[in-house]
PDB file of C-alpha atoms in Angstrom:
ATOM      1  CA  UNK A   1     -34.390  17.957 -34.118  1.00 44.00           C
ATOM      2  CA  UNK A   2     -35.297  14.651 -35.715  1.00 39.00           C
ATOM      3  CA  UNK A   3     -31.819  13.301 -35.001  1.00 40.00           C
ATOM      4  CA  UNK A   4     -32.121  14.252 -31.331  1.00 42.00           C
ATOM      5  CA  UNK A   5     -35.483  12.521 -31.100  1.00 40.00           C
ATOM      6  CA  UNK A   6     -34.022   9.416 -32.708  1.00 37.00           C
ATOM      7  CA  UNK A   7     -31.087   9.349 -30.281  1.00 37.00           C
ATOM      8  CA  UNK A   8     -33.409   9.779 -27.305  1.00 45.00           C
ATOM      9  CA  UNK A   9     -35.354   6.700 -28.369  1.00 40.00           C
ATOM     10  CA  UNK A  10     -32.300   4.461 -28.502  1.00 37.00           C
ATOM     11  CA  UNK A  11     -31.671   2.021 -25.627  1.00 47.00           C
ATOM     12  CA  UNK A  12     -28.801   2.737 -23.273  1.00 57.00           C
ATOM     13  CA  UNK A  13     -26.540   0.153 -24.873  1.00 56.00           C
ATOM     14  CA  UNK A  14     -26.959   1.680 -28.317  1.00 44.00           C
ATOM     15  CA  UNK A  15     -26.349   5.165 -26.928  1.00 52.00           C
ATOM     16  CA  UNK A  16     -23.092   3.990 -25.436  1.00 54.00           C
ATOM     17  CA  UNK A  17     -22.028   2.589 -28.798  1.00 57.00           C
ATOM     18  CA  UNK A  18     -22.876   5.905 -30.463  1.00 42.00           C
ATOM     19  CA  UNK A  19     -20.758   7.718 -27.865  1.00 54.00           C
ATOM     20  CA  UNK A  20     -17.928   5.244 -28.449  1.00 51.00           C
ATOM     21  CA  UNK A  21     -17.919   5.794 -32.203  1.00 47.00           C
ATOM     22  CA  UNK A  22     -18.140   9.555 -31.694  1.00 46.00           C
ATOM     23  CA  UNK A  23     -15.139   9.411 -29.364  1.00 50.00           C
ATOM     24  CA  UNK A  24     -13.194   7.351 -31.884  1.00 49.00           C
ATOM     25  CA  UNK A  25     -13.897   9.849 -34.650  1.00 40.00           C
ATOM     26  CA  UNK A  26     -12.995  12.851 -32.510  1.00 48.00           C
ATOM     27  CA  UNK A  27      -9.694  11.206 -31.574  1.00 47.00           C
ATOM     28  CA  UNK A  28      -8.456  11.855 -35.097  1.00 44.00           C
ATOM     29  CA  UNK A  29      -9.136  15.605 -35.062  1.00 40.00           C
ATOM     30  CA  UNK A  30      -5.682  17.268 -35.087  1.00 38.00           C
ATOM     31  CA  UNK A  31      -6.789  20.706 -33.894  1.00 35.00           C
ATOM     32  CA  UNK A  32      -7.669  19.802 -30.321  1.00 40.00           C
ATOM     33  CA  UNK A  33      -5.874  22.015 -27.799  1.00 41.00           C
ATOM     34  CA  UNK A  34      -4.391  20.844 -24.507  1.00 44.00           C
ATOM     35  CA  UNK A  35      -7.484  21.776 -22.485  1.00 42.00           C
ATOM     36  CA  UNK A  36      -9.724  20.114 -25.068  1.00 39.00           C
ATOM     37  CA  UNK A  37      -7.652  16.943 -24.869  1.00 40.00           C
ATOM     38  CA  UNK A  38      -8.073  16.787 -21.091  1.00 47.00           C
ATOM     39  CA  UNK A  39     -11.819  17.326 -21.400  1.00 46.00           C
ATOM     40  CA  UNK A  40     -12.063  14.700 -24.107  1.00 49.00           C
ATOM     41  CA  UNK A  41     -10.073  12.237 -22.009  1.00 68.00           C
ATOM     42  CA  UNK A  42     -12.490  12.696 -19.108  1.00 75.00           C
ATOM     43  CA  UNK A  43     -15.377  12.168 -21.491  1.00 82.00           C
ATOM     44  CA  UNK A  44     -13.759   8.967 -22.739  1.00 83.00           C
ATOM     45  CA  UNK A  45     -13.287   7.693 -19.215  1.00 84.00           C
ATOM     46  CA  UNK A  46     -16.897   8.461 -18.343  1.00 87.00           C
ATOM     47  CA  UNK A  47     -18.148   6.534 -21.367  1.00 88.00           C
ATOM     48  CA  UNK A  48     -15.773   3.613 -20.768  1.00 88.00           C
ATOM     49  CA  UNK A  49     -16.617   3.486 -17.068  1.00 87.00           C
ATOM     50  CA  UNK A  50     -20.332   3.311 -17.851  1.00 90.00           C
ATOM     51  CA  UNK A  51     -19.761   0.590 -20.427  1.00 89.00           C
ATOM     52  CA  UNK A  52     -17.708  -1.433 -17.953  1.00 89.00           C
ATOM     53  CA  UNK A  53     -20.268  -1.089 -15.163  1.00 88.00           C
ATOM     54  CA  UNK A  54     -23.055  -2.210 -17.500  1.00 89.00           C
ATOM     55  CA  UNK A  55     -21.226  -5.323 -18.642  1.00 89.00           C
ATOM     56  CA  UNK A  56     -19.959  -3.958 -21.953  1.00 90.00           C
ATOM     57  CA  UNK A  57     -16.321  -4.699 -21.102  1.00 90.00           C
ATOM     58  CA  UNK A  58     -15.256  -5.325 -24.707  1.00 92.00           C
ATOM     59  CA  UNK A  59     -16.325  -1.831 -25.761  1.00 91.00           C
ATOM     60  CA  UNK A  60     -14.682  -0.331 -22.664  1.00 92.00           C
ATOM     61  CA  UNK A  61     -11.455  -2.158 -23.484  1.00 93.00           C
ATOM     62  CA  UNK A  62     -11.427  -0.551 -26.947  1.00 93.00           C
ATOM     63  CA  UNK A  63     -11.506   2.930 -25.416  1.00 92.00           C
ATOM     64  CA  UNK A  64      -8.814   2.155 -22.845  1.00 92.00           C
ATOM     65  CA  UNK A  65      -6.629   0.493 -25.472  1.00 94.00           C
ATOM     66  CA  UNK A  66      -6.825   3.669 -27.572  1.00 92.00           C
ATOM     67  CA  UNK A  67      -5.767   5.697 -24.534  1.00 92.00           C
ATOM     68  CA  UNK A  68      -2.790   3.413 -23.967  1.00 94.00           C
ATOM     69  CA  UNK A  69      -1.713   3.773 -27.586  1.00 94.00           C
ATOM     70  CA  UNK A  70      -1.911   7.561 -27.383  1.00 92.00           C
ATOM     71  CA  UNK A  71      -0.280   7.795 -23.940  1.00 92.00           C
ATOM     72  CA  UNK A  72       1.975   4.791 -23.194  1.00 94.00           C
ATOM     73  CA  UNK A  73       3.018   6.310 -19.841  1.00 94.00           C
ATOM     74  CA  UNK A  74      -0.562   6.717 -18.617  1.00 95.00           C
ATOM     75  CA  UNK A  75      -0.606   4.183 -15.771  1.00 96.00           C
ATOM     76  CA  UNK A  76      -4.297   4.780 -15.115  1.00 95.00           C
ATOM     77  CA  UNK A  77      -5.135   3.834 -18.697  1.00 95.00           C
ATOM     78  CA  UNK A  78      -3.117   0.604 -18.389  1.00 96.00           C
ATOM     79  CA  UNK A  79      -4.896  -0.180 -15.126  1.00 97.00           C
ATOM     80  CA  UNK A  80      -8.346   0.466 -16.582  1.00 95.00           C
ATOM     81  CA  UNK A  81      -7.492  -1.613 -19.638  1.00 96.00           C
ATOM     82  CA  UNK A  82      -6.498  -4.446 -17.328  1.00 97.00           C
ATOM     83  CA  UNK A  83      -9.822  -4.238 -15.492  1.00 95.00           C
ATOM     84  CA  UNK A  84     -11.740  -4.367 -18.784  1.00 96.00           C
ATOM     85  CA  UNK A  85      -9.645  -7.291 -20.024  1.00 96.00           C
ATOM     86  CA  UNK A  86     -10.174  -9.189 -16.765  1.00 95.00           C
ATOM     87  CA  UNK A  87     -13.924  -8.636 -17.041  1.00 94.00           C
ATOM     88  CA  UNK A  88     -13.923 -10.279 -20.492  1.00 93.00           C
ATOM     89  CA  UNK A  89     -11.898 -13.269 -19.295  1.00 94.00           C
ATOM     90  CA  UNK A  90      -8.659 -12.203 -21.005  1.00 95.00           C
ATOM     91  CA  UNK A  91      -6.719 -12.751 -17.828  1.00 95.00           C
ATOM     92  CA  UNK A  92      -3.209 -13.051 -19.229  1.00 95.00           C
ATOM     93  CA  UNK A  93      -3.672  -9.760 -21.055  1.00 96.00           C
ATOM     94  CA  UNK A  94      -5.035  -8.198 -17.873  1.00 97.00           C
ATOM     95  CA  UNK A  95      -1.991  -9.330 -15.890  1.00 97.00           C
ATOM     96  CA  UNK A  96       0.291  -7.787 -18.504  1.00 97.00           C
ATOM     97  CA  UNK A  97      -1.652  -4.522 -18.369  1.00 98.00           C
ATOM     98  CA  UNK A  98      -1.503  -4.349 -14.569  1.00 98.00           C
ATOM     99  CA  UNK A  99       2.221  -5.118 -14.570  1.00 97.00           C
ATOM    100  CA  UNK A 100       2.805  -2.448 -17.215  1.00 97.00           C
ATOM    101  CA  UNK A 101       0.851   0.043 -15.097  1.00 97.00           C
ATOM    102  CA  UNK A 102       3.249  -0.554 -12.199  1.00 97.00           C
ATOM    103  CA  UNK A 103       6.276  -0.348 -14.461  1.00 96.00           C
ATOM    104  CA  UNK A 104       5.354   3.014 -16.011  1.00 96.00           C
ATOM    105  CA  UNK A 105       4.312   4.712 -12.761  1.00 96.00           C
ATOM    106  CA  UNK A 106       7.863   5.885 -11.912  1.00 95.00           C
ATOM    107  CA  UNK A 107       8.174   7.504 -15.347  1.00 95.00           C
ATOM    108  CA  UNK A 108       5.925  10.440 -14.430  1.00 92.00           C
ATOM    109  CA  UNK A 109       5.932  12.772 -11.448  1.00 93.00           C
ATOM    110  CA  UNK A 110       2.282  12.071 -10.681  1.00 92.00           C
ATOM    111  CA  UNK A 111       2.896   8.339 -10.842  1.00 93.00           C
ATOM    112  CA  UNK A 112       5.827   8.507  -8.432  1.00 93.00           C
ATOM    113  CA  UNK A 113       3.614  10.058  -5.752  1.00 92.00           C
ATOM    114  CA  UNK A 114       0.283   8.351  -6.386  1.00 95.00           C
ATOM    115  CA  UNK A 115       0.503   5.836  -3.539  1.00 94.00           C
ATOM    116  CA  UNK A 116      -3.240   5.198  -3.341  1.00 94.00           C
ATOM    117  CA  UNK A 117      -3.557   4.302  -7.022  1.00 96.00           C
ATOM    118  CA  UNK A 118      -0.414   2.172  -6.807  1.00 97.00           C
ATOM    119  CA  UNK A 119      -2.213   0.060  -4.217  1.00 97.00           C
ATOM    120  CA  UNK A 120      -5.264  -0.261  -6.500  1.00 97.00           C
ATOM    121  CA  UNK A 121      -2.984  -1.786  -9.127  1.00 98.00           C
ATOM    122  CA  UNK A 122      -1.294  -4.094  -6.612  1.00 98.00           C
ATOM    123  CA  UNK A 123      -4.688  -5.243  -5.334  1.00 98.00           C
ATOM    124  CA  UNK A 124      -6.015  -6.084  -8.812  1.00 97.00           C
ATOM    125  CA  UNK A 125      -2.780  -7.708  -9.950  1.00 98.00           C
ATOM    126  CA  UNK A 126      -2.449  -9.852  -6.817  1.00 98.00           C
ATOM    127  CA  UNK A 127      -6.024 -11.109  -7.309  1.00 97.00           C
ATOM    128  CA  UNK A 128      -5.355 -11.976 -10.946  1.00 97.00           C
ATOM    129  CA  UNK A 129      -2.121 -13.778 -10.109  1.00 97.00           C
ATOM    130  CA  UNK A 130      -3.636 -15.690  -7.202  1.00 96.00           C
ATOM    131  CA  UNK A 131      -6.462 -16.951  -9.409  1.00 94.00           C
ATOM    132  CA  UNK A 132      -4.721 -17.578 -12.705  1.00 95.00           C
ATOM    133  CA  UNK A 133      -0.973 -18.050 -12.148  1.00 94.00           C
ATOM    134  CA  UNK A 134      -1.559 -21.763 -11.612  1.00 90.00           C
ATOM    135  CA  UNK A 135       2.051 -22.909 -11.716  1.00 93.00           C
ATOM    136  CA  UNK A 136       3.346 -19.900  -9.774  1.00 93.00           C
ATOM    137  CA  UNK A 137       5.900 -19.068 -12.451  1.00 96.00           C
ATOM    138  CA  UNK A 138       4.960 -15.409 -12.723  1.00 96.00           C
ATOM    139  CA  UNK A 139       4.841 -14.957  -8.956  1.00 97.00           C
ATOM    140  CA  UNK A 140       8.252 -16.598  -8.604  1.00 96.00           C
ATOM    141  CA  UNK A 141       9.683 -14.233 -11.213  1.00 97.00           C
ATOM    142  CA  UNK A 142       8.204 -11.198  -9.458  1.00 97.00           C
ATOM    143  CA  UNK A 143       9.474 -12.333  -6.063  1.00 97.00           C
ATOM    144  CA  UNK A 144      12.932 -12.757  -7.545  1.00 96.00           C
ATOM    145  CA  UNK A 145      12.919  -9.040  -8.412  1.00 96.00           C
ATOM    146  CA  UNK A 146      11.291  -7.854  -5.177  1.00 96.00           C
ATOM    147  CA  UNK A 147      14.409  -7.477  -3.032  1.00 95.00           C
ATOM    148  CA  UNK A 148      14.495  -3.881  -1.812  1.00 94.00           C
ATOM    149  CA  UNK A 149      11.222  -3.004  -3.588  1.00 96.00           C
ATOM    150  CA  UNK A 150       8.363  -2.548  -1.113  1.00 96.00           C
ATOM    151  CA  UNK A 151       5.700  -2.420  -3.842  1.00 97.00           C
ATOM    152  CA  UNK A 152       6.695  -5.744  -5.375  1.00 97.00           C
ATOM    153  CA  UNK A 153       7.155  -7.252  -1.914  1.00 98.00           C
ATOM    154  CA  UNK A 154       3.620  -6.198  -0.937  1.00 98.00           C
ATOM    155  CA  UNK A 155       2.339  -7.573  -4.255  1.00 98.00           C
ATOM    156  CA  UNK A 156       3.972 -10.934  -3.547  1.00 98.00           C
ATOM    157  CA  UNK A 157       2.631 -11.026   0.022  1.00 98.00           C
ATOM    158  CA  UNK A 158      -0.932 -10.233  -1.046  1.00 98.00           C
ATOM    159  CA  UNK A 159      -0.760 -12.831  -3.820  1.00 98.00           C
ATOM    160  CA  UNK A 160       0.341 -15.515  -1.376  1.00 98.00           C
ATOM    161  CA  UNK A 161      -2.403 -14.409   1.014  1.00 98.00           C
ATOM    162  CA  UNK A 162      -5.131 -14.573  -1.633  1.00 97.00           C
ATOM    163  CA  UNK A 163      -3.739 -17.863  -2.928  1.00 96.00           C
ATOM    164  CA  UNK A 164      -4.084 -19.548   0.480  1.00 96.00           C
ATOM    165  CA  UNK A 165      -0.392 -19.789   1.411  1.00 97.00           C
ATOM    166  CA  UNK A 166      -0.186 -18.298   4.928  1.00 97.00           C
ATOM    167  CA  UNK A 167       3.441 -19.241   5.627  1.00 97.00           C
ATOM    168  CA  UNK A 168       4.802 -17.419   2.597  1.00 97.00           C
ATOM    169  CA  UNK A 169       2.289 -14.606   3.025  1.00 98.00           C
ATOM    170  CA  UNK A 170       3.413 -13.875   6.580  1.00 98.00           C
ATOM    171  CA  UNK A 171       7.076 -14.161   5.598  1.00 98.00           C
ATOM    172  CA  UNK A 172       6.801 -11.682   2.748  1.00 98.00           C
ATOM    173  CA  UNK A 173       4.513  -9.307   4.664  1.00 98.00           C
ATOM    174  CA  UNK A 174       7.211  -9.124   7.358  1.00 97.00           C
ATOM    175  CA  UNK A 175       9.825  -8.429   4.680  1.00 97.00           C
ATOM    176  CA  UNK A 176       7.658  -5.634   3.261  1.00 97.00           C
ATOM    177  CA  UNK A 177       7.247  -4.036   6.697  1.00 96.00           C
ATOM    178  CA  UNK A 178      11.012  -3.975   7.147  1.00 96.00           C
ATOM    179  CA  UNK A 179      11.487  -2.234   3.792  1.00 96.00           C
ATOM    180  CA  UNK A 180       9.322   0.749   4.760  1.00 95.00           C
ATOM    181  CA  UNK A 181       8.126   1.377   8.309  1.00 93.00           C
ATOM    182  CA  UNK A 182       6.368   4.611   7.325  1.00 94.00           C
ATOM    183  CA  UNK A 183       3.972   3.260   4.701  1.00 95.00           C
ATOM    184  CA  UNK A 184       0.563   2.711   6.392  1.00 96.00           C
ATOM    185  CA  UNK A 185      -0.707   0.441   3.604  1.00 97.00           C
ATOM    186  CA  UNK A 186       1.727  -2.377   4.429  1.00 97.00           C
ATOM    187  CA  UNK A 187       0.817  -2.913   8.116  1.00 98.00           C
ATOM    188  CA  UNK A 188      -2.827  -2.329   7.217  1.00 98.00           C
ATOM    189  CA  UNK A 189      -2.927  -5.166   4.691  1.00 98.00           C
ATOM    190  CA  UNK A 190      -0.800  -7.351   6.959  1.00 98.00           C
ATOM    191  CA  UNK A 191      -3.104  -6.722   9.913  1.00 98.00           C
ATOM    192  CA  UNK A 192      -6.278  -7.339   7.921  1.00 98.00           C
ATOM    193  CA  UNK A 193      -4.835 -10.593   6.644  1.00 98.00           C
ATOM    194  CA  UNK A 194      -3.798 -11.733  10.123  1.00 98.00           C
ATOM    195  CA  UNK A 195      -7.289 -10.944  11.361  1.00 98.00           C
ATOM    196  CA  UNK A 196      -8.766 -13.025   8.540  1.00 97.00           C
ATOM    197  CA  UNK A 197      -6.760 -16.092   9.609  1.00 97.00           C
ATOM    198  CA  UNK A 198      -7.686 -15.658  13.290  1.00 96.00           C
ATOM    199  CA  UNK A 199      -4.331 -14.329  14.481  1.00 96.00           C
ATOM    200  CA  UNK A 200      -5.865 -11.568  16.577  1.00 96.00           C
ATOM    201  CA  UNK A 201      -2.886 -10.769  18.794  1.00 95.00           C
ATOM    202  CA  UNK A 202      -0.517 -10.334  15.865  1.00 97.00           C
ATOM    203  CA  UNK A 203      -3.196  -8.558  13.838  1.00 97.00           C
ATOM    204  CA  UNK A 204      -3.691  -5.862  16.435  1.00 96.00           C
ATOM    205  CA  UNK A 205       0.031  -5.097  16.498  1.00 96.00           C
ATOM    206  CA  UNK A 206       0.045  -4.349  12.778  1.00 97.00           C
ATOM    207  CA  UNK A 207      -3.280  -2.517  12.846  1.00 97.00           C
ATOM    208  CA  UNK A 208      -2.105  -0.310  15.709  1.00 97.00           C
ATOM    209  CA  UNK A 209       0.956   0.583  13.649  1.00 96.00           C
ATOM    210  CA  UNK A 210      -1.220   1.340  10.619  1.00 97.00           C
ATOM    211  CA  UNK A 211      -3.501   3.522  12.752  1.00 97.00           C
ATOM    212  CA  UNK A 212      -0.581   5.498  14.136  1.00 96.00           C
ATOM    213  CA  UNK A 213       0.612   6.136  10.575  1.00 96.00           C
ATOM    214  CA  UNK A 214      -2.854   7.089   9.279  1.00 96.00           C
ATOM    215  CA  UNK A 215      -5.545   7.640  11.894  1.00 95.00           C
ATOM    216  CA  UNK A 216      -8.068   8.639   9.188  1.00 95.00           C
ATOM    217  CA  UNK A 217      -8.315   5.156   7.656  1.00 96.00           C
ATOM    218  CA  UNK A 218     -11.807   3.894   8.471  1.00 97.00           C
ATOM    219  CA  UNK A 219     -11.003   0.308   7.480  1.00 97.00           C
ATOM    220  CA  UNK A 220      -8.224   0.170  10.044  1.00 97.00           C
ATOM    221  CA  UNK A 221     -10.412   1.760  12.718  1.00 97.00           C
ATOM    222  CA  UNK A 222     -13.199  -0.740  12.017  1.00 97.00           C
ATOM    223  CA  UNK A 223     -10.766  -3.670  12.212  1.00 97.00           C
ATOM    224  CA  UNK A 224      -9.454  -2.445  15.565  1.00 97.00           C
ATOM    225  CA  UNK A 225     -13.003  -2.233  16.904  1.00 96.00           C
ATOM    226  CA  UNK A 226     -13.654  -5.799  15.769  1.00 97.00           C
ATOM    227  CA  UNK A 227     -10.654  -6.812  17.867  1.00 96.00           C
ATOM    228  CA  UNK A 228     -12.056  -4.979  20.891  1.00 95.00           C
ATOM    229  CA  UNK A 229      -9.703  -1.994  20.646  1.00 95.00           C
ATOM    230  CA  UNK A 230     -11.058   1.547  20.656  1.00 93.00           C
ATOM    231  CA  UNK A 231      -9.249   3.764  18.142  1.00 92.00           C
ATOM    232  CA  UNK A 232      -8.121   7.092  19.520  1.00 90.00           C
ATOM    233  CA  UNK A 233      -5.413   9.011  21.378  1.00 90.00           C
ATOM    234  CA  UNK A 234      -4.356   5.991  23.457  1.00 86.00           C
ATOM    235  CA  UNK A 235      -3.060   4.280  20.323  1.00 88.00           C
ATOM    236  CA  UNK A 236      -1.471   7.422  18.958  1.00 82.00           C
ATOM    237  CA  UNK A 237       0.399   8.024  22.231  1.00 71.00           C
ATOM    238  CA  UNK A 238       1.631   4.447  22.496  1.00 58.00           C
ATOM    239  CA  UNK A 239       5.024   5.391  21.110  1.00 52.00           C
ATOM    240  CA  UNK A 240       5.404   8.017  23.818  1.00 44.00           C
ATOM    241  CA  UNK A 241       4.619   5.491  26.548  1.00 39.00           C
ATOM    242  CA  UNK A 242       7.269   3.137  25.251  1.00 42.00           C
ATOM    243  CA  UNK A 243      10.097   5.678  25.484  1.00 42.00           C
ATOM    244  CA  UNK A 244      12.829   4.882  28.016  1.00 40.00           C
ATOM    245  CA  UNK A 245      12.449   6.563  31.397  1.00 38.00           C
ATOM    246  CA  UNK A 246      16.194   7.152  31.770  1.00 39.00           C
ATOM    247  CA  UNK A 247      17.046  10.491  30.141  1.00 39.00           C
ATOM    248  CA  UNK A 248      19.479  10.488  27.272  1.00 41.00           C
ATOM    249  CA  UNK A 249      22.711  12.444  27.556  1.00 42.00           C
ATOM    250  CA  UNK A 250      25.633  12.551  30.014  1.00 45.00           C
ATOM    251  CA  UNK A 251      25.197  10.940  33.402  1.00 39.00           C
ATOM    252  CA  UNK A 252      25.218  13.263  36.445  1.00 44.00           C
ATOM    253  CA  UNK A 253      28.605  13.832  38.015  1.00 46.00           C
ATOM    254  CA  UNK A 254      29.651  11.496  40.807  1.00 40.00           C
ATOM    255  CA  UNK A 255      31.074  12.745  44.109  1.00 41.00           C
ATOM    256  CA  UNK A 256      33.058  10.666  46.509  1.00 37.00           C
ATOM    257  CA  UNK A 257      32.558  10.857  50.248  1.00 42.00           C
ATOM    258  CA  UNK A 258      34.933   9.307  52.714  1.00 42.00           C
ATOM    259  CA  UNK A 259      33.416   6.783  55.040  1.00 44.00           C
ATOM    260  CA  UNK A 260      34.215   6.750  58.728  1.00 43.00           C
ATOM    261  CA  UNK A 261      37.372   5.032  59.757  1.00 47.00           C
ATOM    262  CA  UNK A 262      37.060   1.306  59.361  1.00 46.00           C
ATOM    263  CA  UNK A 263      36.384  -0.257  62.718  1.00 46.00           C
ATOM    264  CA  UNK A 264      39.572  -1.478  64.304  1.00 48.00           C
ATOM    265  CA  UNK A 265      43.125  -1.000  63.096  1.00 45.00           C
ATOM    266  CA  UNK A 266      45.068  -3.324  60.939  1.00 47.00           C
ATOM    267  CA  UNK A 267      47.404  -5.003  63.401  1.00 44.00           C
ATOM    268  CA  UNK A 268      49.915  -5.948  60.704  1.00 47.00           C
ATOM    269  CA  UNK A 269      50.538  -2.348  59.537  1.00 48.00           C
ATOM    270  CA  UNK A 270      49.970  -0.604  62.832  1.00 47.00           C
ATOM    271  CA  UNK A 271      47.979   2.117  61.153  1.00 44.00           C
ATOM    272  CA  UNK A 272      44.275   2.551  60.576  1.00 43.00           C
ATOM    273  CA  UNK A 273      43.012   1.359  57.195  1.00 45.00           C
ATOM    274  CA  UNK A 274      40.825   3.823  55.317  1.00 48.00           C
ATOM    275  CA  UNK A 275      37.623   2.303  54.099  1.00 47.00           C
ATOM    276  CA  UNK A 276      36.964   2.408  50.366  1.00 49.00           C
ATOM    277  CA  UNK A 277      35.173   5.581  49.345  1.00 51.00           C
ATOM    278  CA  UNK A 278      31.369   5.489  48.961  1.00 48.00           C
ATOM    279  CA  UNK A 279      29.634   6.710  45.807  1.00 46.00           C
ATOM    280  CA  UNK A 280      26.860   9.261  46.129  1.00 46.00           C
ATOM    281  CA  UNK A 281      24.923  10.919  43.295  1.00 45.00           C
ATOM    282  CA  UNK A 282      24.130  14.620  43.146  1.00 42.00           C
TER     283      UNK A 282
END
């Protein structure tokens, strides 16, 4: 009872440190079952998230680093470690953590299909590169490996955009769109960027595409409204309106009808010339 009273009197920062040390000690217990490990991992993340939000990024980084050591394929742990490292000013380490998060994602089934979290990583990494890759060497290396890879291509485009290079941003955004026309995140980011540089006509084209691919995205809907476009069925049916009016398939059969005898006879042959047949459609 006395211990509980003592803990209750501690400030929030000290309580977080106590939770951190408790987590570190529990990590060495070998008898934890699978379910216990999951529960403990959630507890760790809750503690680390609180530490990070309250400015205790160094302590949060310790927890995330332990997670990475225990689970090298845990892309979320690498991402969270990168966020904690960035918050403490260890930018180069943060960039490495974000890049590792992208690299290990394909190694697990959940990572292969976690498109939303993949974008979180791309967003953080592009910000870090735009701010701290002063000579552009890392971006150049990534772009060199981006051929055929929509994720890396989007990363490059967003880095150029955040770094204030519109020509290269637009070029690489277009390349990303061509790599995957069914990913709503690419035209969304492209459209939002075009809107930000006052290219409204081009922005609405990309945002319309993004809306057709995911009509539930509130950011896209809000951007369309800012451009004076009302989201709704009219946008979703745009592809139907653009279909060709001529039906596909074989053309209808053609019948030939003889015209009346050509006026006058051909004096040279002494017989009436038949006029060329006239085409009529069924």
